Each structure stands twice: as structure tokens, then as C-alpha cells.
Amino acid sequence: RLPGLPMSLNQIIGPLFLLSATAYWARGQMMRLQSKVLPWLLLMSAYFLINAVTGESMENGLIQGRYVVIYCLYAVALAAAMKSERAILAYAWIITTLSFVAALAGIVEAIQKGTFFALAGKITDAVRVRGAASTAVVYGWNLLFAFPFAFFLFAEVRSRMWRGIALLMACTILFVALLSLSRTIIALVFIQTIVCARLFRYPNRRRVLAVLGVLVIVAAALVMPVAIKRFVGVADYRRDYSLMERRDNAIISREVFKAHPIFGVGLGSYSAVWRNYIPSDYRTFFAQYIEASRPRYTDQGYMQILCEGGIVGFGLFAALIVVIFRQAFRIRRRARECDDSFAWNLAALVIAGLNHLLLSTLTDDTFLYVRVWLLYAVALLLDERLLWPRTDKEAVPGTTPPEPAGSS
């Protein structure tokens, strides 16, 4: 919250953004969205709004339902405002630059904590870089979210200097993400590097792949001892506090799902009612010793959607992801036929972003993370109008393209 005020910065910026978007729409400066993704996004949002306010905890449900509405409006408004290639590139620059600044702050934090010297010794939470995020894992996920956007800029920016800057930002983001020293982040850094290098279309492909290969080898040499220690720890899960806590959450979530399989306990309600679902045989490790007033979260995104939204909510979420994937690959197929590199790379950005979403949801309850809805905004741009030949960078996808010169 802001000092001296009973509200947070988000509570001020959010309404101002929506008011600004409404003013743009009233002046006709927003394009009409025609994406096949939009109906599914609205349907999922409407379901989870109703699901939240009718759940077991109305207090938490009202808060979560409000966020669903706000984030959905964010995604739609952002997509409607990106009427040109220049606007889409600006959107990517904003996300990349802010993440790059966060990465630079992470380097400073790593120096202060002695993270680089600790790589060869014992890894503890005290040396893990977490930035301004709640945990080091969330910090790593947030940085990695920006990597496909940086790669998209590298592939699409025409200036050699700015392409180099975009690639430098991308590599810095990857390196600092490794300093979170998380098992999942270490794995995803290498996965996303391969995915982006494979999906995007960019000049000097062999040279860039060679550079990325060298960087991956160097990074692997630096973090391999850490990675081995972190992954070996999984073998004896009873000595790993975080794994035991996730195990407890999985057991309780399974009990919640068994009690409410169709519609779930209600979005946001799990943190308020979790203690009511501790199994009677107390097979959890330490959850039964925690007071009921302490909030507790699933920390596993798919489990959260399933136990809070039920089969219906999980089905709507899965349907949305399938529709986005299908539309992205459809646009890529048409972009190949039209030889449209921008449409190809924008679809690649969405696919790489979805890969990040699906993997991060394995270990984090990402459903209401802002970054997820920022990705939905880009997914809403995937429609056939994107494939028109554009000679003007300010051409609006929602209007009829100009006729060729000399046509009658």
C-alpha cells in the first residue's frame, strides 16, 4: 500500500487504465477484435467470476472475482489498442525493458548476497535472488516470461543496433533467472532457449544459433553443480521442506476435489477453508499443526484450477489453451503461405508464451498472475487480418488495406 493511503498503487493505476481505454474506445481509436480466442476468454472469465462469488468463502471470492473481471478487461483493452505493428513492438519493448531493469537489480542483489561465490558451496534461500517478487521462483518465472518478447524483438526489429540490444536483454534475463537457483527455472531456461530458437524466423540464423549454443554451454558449466545438487535433493523428498509442503497441498487439494468435483470449492476459497479438508488419518506432514486462520495456497496451478473451479472450470481453461494453440499454428501455416514473417513470429511469441504458462502452472498457481493475462492480450491479436500485406507500419489490421497503385 502507498504510505498514508488505504490503497495500493495497482488500485490507482488499474481504474485509470480502464478509464483511459474507455476514452480511446469512445473516440474510435480501438480496433474491433475478431479473434476466435475472445469468446473462450470471456466465457472462462464469466464462469470463474460466478464461481468465485458463489464459493465457500464469499469474502475471498469477491476479491478474486474482481481480479478476474479487471484482468479480462486489461487483456481485451490492450489487444484492441494494438492496432499496428509498431504498437505490438512497443508492447514487447515495454515488457522486455521492465524485465531487463528487474534483471539488473537482480545482479546487484546477487553481488550483495554473494550468490556467485555460493554457487560452489551450500545453496540456501539466503543466497537465492528474488528481486521484488515474493519468492525466488516467482522472480525467475517473471523474468522468463519476458524472454520470448525479447526474442520477438530480435527477430522483428530492423535496426542492427536495436536487434543487438534486444538479444543482449534476452541473454541477461536468462542469466539472472538462473540465479533464482530453482530446479524448475534451471530446466525452463534451457527449454525456452531451444523453443524460441526453433520457433522464430530471424536473420543470420546459423550464427545466432552458434552464439546461443556457446552461451548455453557456458551457463550449463556454471550452474551444473547447483543443478545437480538441487535435483539430487528430490531423491530424498522427506528432507526437502518445499517438496513436503507441496505434498501436503496436493493431499488437501485432492480432498477438496473429492468433495466438490464438478464446480469446485470456489475461486479463492481454498486459502480460507483448506483446514476443513485435512484427511482424517492426518497423513499430511505438518499441515495439521498449522492454525486455521493462516492462509494456505495450492502452489500448483492445475490443482488450484481443478479444486477451486472443478471439472467445469478446468475444462474451460483447457479449452481456451487449445483454442489459442490451434489459432497460433493456423496463423503460422497461413503466414508461411503468404511469406509473412511478422505474423509467423507473433504466432511464435504466443506459442513460446503458452509453453511458459503450461510449465509454470505445474508448480505455481498462475491463474491470476498478471503476466498470464498479458499473454492473453497478444493471443487475441491472432486473426486473419494479421496476414494482410502491410507496406505501412501504421496500417490498422481492423481496416481494409489500401488498393495497389494504378488499380481502377
XYZ file of N, CA and C in Angstrom, residues 54-237:
552
model
N -19.767 -17.367 -5.584
C -20.680 -18.367 -5.017
C -19.930 -19.472 -4.281
N -18.618 -19.277 -4.055
C -17.813 -20.288 -3.384
C -18.031 -20.306 -1.882
N -17.278 -21.162 -1.208
C -17.435 -21.326 0.241
C -17.005 -20.087 1.018
N -16.061 -19.334 0.489
C -15.627 -18.103 1.147
C -16.011 -16.921 0.269
N -17.121 -16.256 0.589
C -17.572 -15.133 -0.222
C -16.595 -13.966 -0.135
N -15.974 -13.780 1.020
C -15.028 -12.669 1.179
C -13.866 -12.811 0.206
N -13.241 -13.983 0.190
C -12.147 -14.216 -0.754
C -12.654 -14.250 -2.184
N -13.842 -14.807 -2.392
C -14.396 -14.906 -3.732
C -14.648 -13.558 -4.363
N -15.110 -12.594 -3.587
C -15.349 -11.255 -4.129
C -14.045 -10.610 -4.580
N -12.984 -10.840 -3.812
C -11.680 -10.290 -4.193
C -11.182 -10.935 -5.479
N -11.218 -12.268 -5.540
C -10.728 -12.976 -6.720
C -11.607 -12.700 -7.940
N -12.923 -12.633 -7.736
C -13.816 -12.322 -8.844
C -13.551 -10.949 -9.418
N -13.245 -10.000 -8.551
C -12.911 -8.654 -9.027
C -11.659 -8.684 -9.905
N -10.659 -9.457 -9.485
C -9.437 -9.552 -10.282
C -9.700 -10.212 -11.637
N -10.558 -11.214 -11.669
C -10.888 -11.859 -12.940
C -11.464 -10.838 -13.918
N -12.393 -10.022 -13.443
C -13.017 -9.010 -14.304
C -11.985 -7.984 -14.767
N -11.183 -7.486 -13.828
C -10.199 -6.452 -14.169
C -9.174 -6.981 -15.160
N -8.638 -8.180 -14.920
C -7.606 -8.719 -15.803
C -8.166 -9.039 -17.185
N -9.405 -9.512 -17.231
C -10.030 -9.772 -18.526
C -10.186 -8.471 -19.311
N -10.625 -7.416 -18.635
C -10.750 -6.111 -19.292
C -9.381 -5.594 -19.726
N -8.353 -5.818 -18.903
C -6.993 -5.447 -19.285
C -6.612 -6.097 -20.616
N -6.799 -7.413 -20.681
C -6.388 -8.159 -21.871
C -7.125 -7.667 -23.113
N -8.434 -7.492 -22.999
C -9.231 -7.052 -24.147
C -8.841 -5.634 -24.560
N -8.682 -4.743 -23.582
C -8.342 -3.356 -23.897
C -6.958 -3.249 -24.524
N -5.991 -3.988 -23.990
C -4.643 -3.958 -24.559
C -4.640 -4.466 -25.995
N -5.342 -5.570 -26.235
C -5.390 -6.120 -27.588
C -6.062 -5.146 -28.548
N -7.158 -4.530 -28.128
C -7.881 -3.599 -29.002
C -7.067 -2.348 -29.290
N -6.143 -2.000 -28.397
C -5.332 -0.797 -28.591
C -4.138 -1.041 -29.504
N -3.743 -2.296 -29.689
C -2.567 -2.598 -30.525
C -3.003 -2.745 -31.977
N -3.160 -1.595 -32.654
C -3.724 -1.586 -33.996
C -2.666 -1.682 -35.092
N -1.408 -1.697 -34.743
C -0.363 -1.685 -35.761
C 0.825 -2.507 -35.303
N 1.707 -2.785 -36.242
C 2.934 -3.493 -35.894
C 3.754 -2.678 -34.905
N 3.773 -1.371 -35.115
C 4.543 -0.516 -34.210
C 4.014 -0.612 -32.784
N 2.706 -0.669 -32.629
C 2.118 -0.775 -31.290
C 2.471 -2.114 -30.649
N 2.454 -3.182 -31.443
C 2.799 -4.506 -30.912
C 4.268 -4.544 -30.493
N 5.134 -3.945 -31.319
C 6.552 -3.891 -30.967
C 6.770 -3.050 -29.707
N 6.020 -1.956 -29.579
C 6.137 -1.126 -28.375
C 5.725 -1.912 -27.136
N 4.681 -2.705 -27.267
C 4.220 -3.560 -26.163
C 5.333 -4.522 -25.749
N 5.986 -5.122 -26.741
C 7.082 -6.046 -26.448
C 8.264 -5.318 -25.810
N 8.549 -4.106 -26.284
C 9.647 -3.335 -25.704
C 9.375 -2.996 -24.241
N 8.138 -2.635 -23.924
C 7.797 -2.284 -22.538
C 8.030 -3.477 -21.614
N 7.513 -4.642 -22.011
C 7.671 -5.840 -21.180
C 9.142 -6.223 -21.051
N 9.868 -6.171 -22.166
C 11.280 -6.558 -22.148
C 12.120 -5.594 -21.325
N 11.891 -4.292 -21.509
C 12.696 -3.292 -20.800
C 12.477 -3.359 -19.295
N 11.222 -3.461 -18.874
C 10.940 -3.556 -17.439
C 11.574 -4.811 -16.837
N 11.521 -5.909 -17.570
C 12.123 -7.153 -17.080
C 13.645 -7.051 -17.061
N 14.211 -6.347 -18.035
C 15.657 -6.150 -18.074
C 16.118 -5.327 -16.872
N 15.357 -4.285 -16.540
C 15.683 -3.483 -15.356
C 15.606 -4.347 -14.097
N 14.575 -5.197 -14.019
C 14.457 -6.114 -12.879
C 15.635 -7.081 -12.831
N 16.119 -7.493 -14.011
C 17.276 -8.392 -14.063
C 18.542 -7.683 -13.582
N 18.721 -6.415 -13.968
C 19.883 -5.655 -13.492
C 19.846 -5.507 -11.973
N 18.644 -5.262 -11.442
C 18.508 -5.197 -9.982
C 18.849 -6.543 -9.353
N 18.530 -7.628 -10.054
C 18.866 -8.960 -9.568
C 20.364 -9.192 -9.516
N 21.097 -8.642 -10.486
C 22.557 -8.770 -10.474
C 23.142 -8.054 -9.258
N 22.625 -6.860 -8.986
C 23.082 -6.116 -7.802
C 22.795 -6.914 -6.528
N 21.600 -7.496 -6.456
C 21.240 -8.304 -5.291
C 22.152 -9.519 -5.161
N 22.490 -10.140 -6.293
C 23.369 -11.313 -6.261
C 24.750 -10.948 -5.735
N 25.245 -9.773 -6.113
C 26.550 -9.323 -5.620
C 26.493 -9.071 -4.117
N 25.407 -8.446 -3.676
C 25.265 -8.149 -2.248
C 25.145 -9.419 -1.410
N 24.461 -10.415 -1.936
C 24.259 -11.662 -1.194
C 25.413 -12.649 -1.350
N 26.329 -12.368 -2.272
C 27.414 -13.309 -2.518
C 26.957 -14.563 -3.229
N 25.949 -14.420 -4.091
C 25.384 -15.587 -4.781
C 26.412 -16.277 -5.660
N 27.251 -15.495 -6.335
C 28.223 -16.084 -7.255
C 29.246 -16.938 -6.510
N 29.629 -16.523 -5.300
C 30.590 -17.305 -4.517
C 29.939 -18.541 -3.913
N 28.616 -18.477 -3.728
C 27.910 -19.600 -3.110
C 27.604 -20.717 -4.098
N 27.840 -20.473 -5.393
C 27.500 -21.487 -6.391
C 28.267 -22.784 -6.172
N 29.476 -22.667 -5.638
C 30.283 -23.871 -5.415
C 30.085 -24.455 -4.021
N 29.291 -23.783 -3.189
C 29.079 -24.269 -1.838
C 27.648 -24.692 -1.595
N 27.187 -24.492 -0.358
C 25.839 -24.898 0.023
C 24.824 -23.855 -0.435
N 23.757 -24.323 -1.065
C 22.724 -23.424 -1.570
C 21.618 -23.292 -0.527
N 21.373 -22.058 -0.097
C 20.293 -21.779 0.846
C 19.442 -20.641 0.293
N 18.290 -20.426 0.926
C 17.418 -19.331 0.499
C 18.086 -17.976 0.660
N 19.067 -17.894 1.541
C 19.721 -16.616 1.804
C 20.505 -16.101 0.604
N 20.924 -16.987 -0.295
C 21.734 -16.557 -1.438
C 20.947 -16.580 -2.748
N 19.702 -16.978 -2.701
C 18.895 -17.022 -3.919
C 18.351 -15.634 -4.237
N 18.461 -15.239 -5.491
C 17.998 -13.914 -5.914
C 16.487 -13.951 -6.095
N 15.786 -12.999 -5.506
C 14.328 -12.976 -5.584
C 13.768 -11.642 -6.054
N 14.616 -10.624 -6.186
C 14.147 -9.335 -6.660
C 13.044 -8.777 -5.783
N 12.026 -8.180 -6.436
C 10.885 -7.630 -5.702
C 9.754 -8.637 -5.574
N 9.958 -9.868 -6.055
C 8.909 -10.888 -6.014
C 8.822 -11.505 -4.624
N 7.735 -12.243 -4.394
C 7.525 -12.867 -3.088
C 8.509 -13.998 -2.836
N 8.904 -14.709 -3.884
C 9.860 -15.811 -3.763
C 10.827 -15.775 -4.938
N 11.925 -16.506 -4.802
C 12.900 -16.578 -5.887
C 12.317 -17.268 -7.112
N 11.441 -18.248 -6.894
C 10.834 -18.968 -8.016
C 9.954 -18.041 -8.842
N 9.127 -17.249 -8.170
C 8.251 -16.306 -8.882
C 9.090 -15.284 -9.645
N 10.184 -14.842 -9.043
C 11.083 -13.899 -9.713
C 11.641 -14.511 -11.001
N 12.075 -15.757 -10.914
C 12.593 -16.427 -12.103
C 11.545 -16.598 -13.184
N 10.328 -16.997 -12.785
C 9.246 -17.146 -13.767
C 8.928 -15.814 -14.438
N 8.889 -14.734 -13.653
C 8.570 -13.421 -14.215
C 9.605 -12.988 -15.241
N 10.876 -13.244 -14.946
C 11.920 -12.894 -15.905
C 11.791 -13.725 -17.180
N 11.579 -15.016 -17.017
C 11.493 -15.892 -18.185
C 10.283 -15.583 -19.052
N 9.237 -15.011 -18.466
C 8.076 -14.611 -19.256
C 8.473 -13.607 -20.334
N 9.441 -12.738 -20.026
C 9.839 -11.692 -20.966
C 10.779 -12.194 -22.052
N 11.384 -13.364 -21.870
C 12.373 -13.835 -22.840
C 11.803 -13.991 -24.249
N 10.634 -14.618 -24.454
C 10.088 -14.689 -25.819
C 9.799 -13.318 -26.421
N 9.411 -12.342 -25.592
C 9.176 -10.991 -26.101
C 10.483 -10.374 -26.588
N 11.563 -10.587 -25.834
C 12.866 -10.078 -26.256
C 13.319 -10.752 -27.548
N 13.077 -12.042 -27.663
C 13.455 -12.763 -28.877
C 12.599 -12.304 -30.056
N 11.334 -12.014 -29.796
C 10.448 -11.477 -30.833
C 10.993 -10.150 -31.365
N 11.457 -9.288 -30.468
C 12.049 -8.018 -30.893
C 13.313 -8.254 -31.707
N 14.137 -9.177 -31.254
C 15.351 -9.501 -32.005
C 15.020 -9.965 -33.420
N 13.941 -10.702 -33.566
C 13.563 -11.225 -34.876
C 12.919 -10.174 -35.770
N 12.251 -9.168 -35.187
C 11.442 -8.248 -35.980
C 12.008 -6.845 -36.138
N 12.834 -6.390 -35.206
C 13.375 -5.036 -35.318
C 14.348 -4.972 -36.492
N 14.244 -3.910 -37.281
C 15.060 -3.810 -38.497
C 16.469 -3.290 -38.221
N 16.619 -2.407 -37.247
C 17.921 -1.830 -36.938
C 18.839 -2.878 -36.319
N 20.056 -2.975 -36.855
C 21.013 -3.944 -36.316
C 21.377 -3.622 -34.872
N 21.488 -2.331 -34.563
C 21.841 -1.938 -33.201
C 20.750 -2.365 -32.218
N 19.485 -2.087 -32.553
C 18.396 -2.427 -31.643
C 18.168 -3.932 -31.570
N 18.467 -4.632 -32.658
C 18.394 -6.090 -32.603
C 19.432 -6.624 -31.623
N 20.626 -6.033 -31.660
C 21.665 -6.441 -30.722
C 21.286 -6.147 -29.281
N 20.652 -4.988 -29.063
C 20.209 -4.640 -27.711
C 19.152 -5.623 -27.226
N 18.219 -5.972 -28.108
C 17.171 -6.930 -27.731
C 17.777 -8.284 -27.366
N 18.774 -8.731 -28.144
C 19.414 -10.017 -27.849
C 20.195 -9.949 -26.541
N 20.854 -8.812 -26.295
C 21.582 -8.635 -25.034
C 20.624 -8.696 -23.848
N 19.474 -8.032 -23.988
C 18.469 -8.081 -22.924
C 17.990 -9.505 -22.692
N 17.760 -10.233 -23.784
C 17.282 -11.615 -23.668
C 18.288 -12.479 -22.917
N 19.565 -12.354 -23.264
C 20.594 -13.166 -22.608
C 20.753 -12.786 -21.135
N 20.658 -11.487 -20.840
C 20.757 -11.036 -19.451
C 19.610 -11.588 -18.618
N 18.411 -11.550 -19.185
C 17.232 -12.075 -18.491
C 17.406 -13.557 -18.181
N 17.912 -14.312 -19.158
C 18.124 -15.744 -18.936
C 19.145 -15.987 -17.830
N 20.241 -15.241 -17.881
C 21.310 -15.448 -16.900
C 20.830 -15.160 -15.482
N 20.135 -14.040 -15.302
C 19.679 -13.671 -13.958
C 18.600 -14.631 -13.471
N 17.777 -15.134 -14.391
C 16.762 -16.118 -13.991
C 17.419 -17.345 -13.366
N 18.589 -17.724 -13.866
C 19.303 -18.868 -13.296
C 19.705 -18.621 -11.845
N 19.905 -17.348 -11.487
C 20.345 -17.024 -10.131
C 19.249 -17.218 -9.097
N 18.029 -17.498 -9.548
C 16.987 -17.875 -8.588
C 17.276 -19.244 -7.984
N 18.153 -20.012 -8.650
C 18.601 -21.320 -8.163
C 17.438 -22.266 -7.893
N 16.447 -22.194 -8.763
C 15.277 -23.071 -8.663
C 15.420 -24.214 -9.653
N 15.025 -25.408 -9.248
C 15.094 -26.568 -10.140
C 14.304 -26.319 -11.420
N 13.064 -25.859 -11.263
C 12.203 -25.671 -12.431
C 12.716 -24.552 -13.327
N 13.238 -23.485 -12.733
C 13.745 -22.369 -13.531
C 14.967 -22.802 -14.331
N 15.867 -23.540 -13.702
C 17.063 -24.017 -14.404
C 16.667 -24.846 -15.614
N 15.689 -25.737 -15.435
C 15.238 -26.568 -16.555
C 14.579 -25.726 -17.637
N 13.740 -24.769 -17.236
C 12.989 -23.998 -18.225
C 13.873 -23.035 -19.006
N 14.954 -22.556 -18.407
C 15.870 -21.679 -19.137
C 16.364 -22.369 -20.400
N 16.778 -23.614 -20.269
C 17.285 -24.343 -21.431
C 16.147 -24.724 -22.378
N 14.982 -25.058 -21.832
C 13.838 -25.407 -22.684
C 13.401 -24.210 -23.513
N 13.247 -23.042 -22.868
C 12.775 -21.863 -23.588
C 13.793 -21.377 -24.612
N 15.074 -21.528 -24.308
C 16.098 -21.143 -25.285
C 15.963 -21.973 -26.554
N 15.786 -23.270 -26.400
C 15.623 -24.156 -27.558
C 14.323 -23.858 -28.289
N 13.235 -23.660 -27.539
C 11.923 -23.406 -28.148
C 11.945 -22.127 -28.972
N 12.469 -21.042 -28.404
C 12.483 -19.764 -29.117
C 13.416 -19.805 -30.325
N 14.574 -20.420 -30.158
C 15.498 -20.524 -31.288
C 14.891 -21.318 -32.432
N 14.037 -22.258 -32.104
C 13.404 -23.096 -33.128
C 12.173 -22.437 -33.741
N 11.381 -21.727 -32.960
C 10.097 -21.217 -33.441
C 10.215 -19.962 -34.290
N 11.111 -19.051 -33.904
C 11.147 -17.746 -34.556
C 11.905 -17.793 -35.880
N 11.556 -16.852 -36.745
C 12.257 -16.670 -38.010
C 13.073 -15.388 -37.895
N 14.387 -15.470 -38.077
C 15.252 -14.313 -37.880
C 16.473 -14.432 -38.785
N 17.141 -13.312 -39.105
C 18.307 -13.339 -39.999
C 19.532 -13.943 -39.313
N 20.480 -14.367 -40.128
C 21.734 -14.949 -39.625
C 21.467 -16.078 -38.639
N 20.585 -16.962 -39.028
C 20.106 -17.992 -38.111
C 21.243 -18.870 -37.587
N 22.115 -19.314 -38.470
C 23.189 -20.206 -38.033
C 24.137 -19.511 -37.064
N 24.446 -18.262 -37.349
C 25.355 -17.525 -36.470
C 24.730 -17.321 -35.088
N 23.456 -16.960 -35.084
C 22.769 -16.741 -33.809
C 22.680 -18.047 -33.020
N 22.369 -19.141 -33.710
C 22.292 -20.430 -33.031
C 23.643 -20.822 -32.444
N 24.721 -20.491 -33.162
C 26.056 -20.787 -32.645
C 26.338 -19.981 -31.376
N 25.972 -18.686 -31.399
C 26.174 -17.840 -30.216
C 25.359 -18.358 -29.034
N 24.088 -18.684 -29.292
C 23.240 -19.209 -28.223
C 23.778 -20.533 -27.691
N 24.307 -21.358 -28.598
C 24.880 -22.630 -28.173
C 26.054 -22.434 -27.231
N 26.931 -21.472 -27.562
C 28.076 -21.181 -26.693
C 27.607 -20.676 -25.330
N 26.611 -19.769 -25.348
C 26.091 -19.232 -24.090
C 25.459 -20.322 -23.237
N 24.751 -21.247 -23.878
C 24.129 -22.345 -23.139
C 25.195 -23.233 -22.506
N 26.274 -23.497 -23.248
C 27.353 -24.329 -22.712
C 28.014 -23.656 -21.512
N 28.280 -22.345 -21.642
C 28.897 -21.607 -20.534
C 27.977 -21.593 -19.317
N 26.678 -21.309 -19.569
C 25.715 -21.285 -18.461
C 25.596 -22.653 -17.806
N 25.601 -23.694 -18.630
C 25.499 -25.049 -18.088
C 26.701 -25.375 -17.208
N 27.890 -24.929 -17.643
C 29.088 -25.188 -16.847
C 29.028 -24.475 -15.494
N 28.423 -23.271 -15.490
C 28.346 -22.501 -14.251
C 27.321 -23.064 -13.273
N 26.174 -23.461 -13.810
C 25.070 -23.861 -12.920
C 24.953 -25.371 -12.763
N 25.741 -26.139 -13.506
C 25.596 -27.588 -13.425
C 25.804 -28.129 -12.008
N 26.832 -27.668 -11.273
C 26.957 -28.166 -9.893
C 25.731 -27.846 -9.048
N 25.197 -26.635 -9.230
C 23.993 -26.249 -8.486
C 22.811 -27.102 -8.910
N 22.668 -27.280 -10.229
C 21.537 -28.057 -10.739
C 21.575 -29.486 -10.214
N 22.774 -30.079 -10.197
C 22.893 -31.457 -9.705
C 22.485 -31.533 -8.236
N 22.952 -30.573 -7.440
C 22.586 -30.569 -6.017
C 21.084 -30.414 -5.831
N 20.484 -29.512 -6.620
C 19.052 -29.251 -6.464
C 18.218 -30.446 -6.892
N 18.606 -31.087 -8.000
C 17.812 -32.208 -8.496
C 18.049 -33.479 -7.687
N 19.269 -33.667 -7.165
C 19.534 -34.833 -6.330
C 18.701 -34.763 -5.059
N 18.421 -33.547 -4.595
C 17.615 -33.384 -3.391
C 16.225 -33.969 -3.520
N 15.729 -34.113 -4.752
C 14.397 -34.673 -4.959
C 14.365 -36.152 -4.589
N 15.521 -36.822 -4.671
C 15.558 -38.259 -4.396
C 15.111 -38.562 -2.970
N 15.459 -37.703 -2.040
C 15.029 -37.892 -0.651
C 14.094 -36.743 -0.301
N 12.842 -36.854 -0.747
C 11.918 -35.730 -0.636
C 11.578 -35.393 0.808
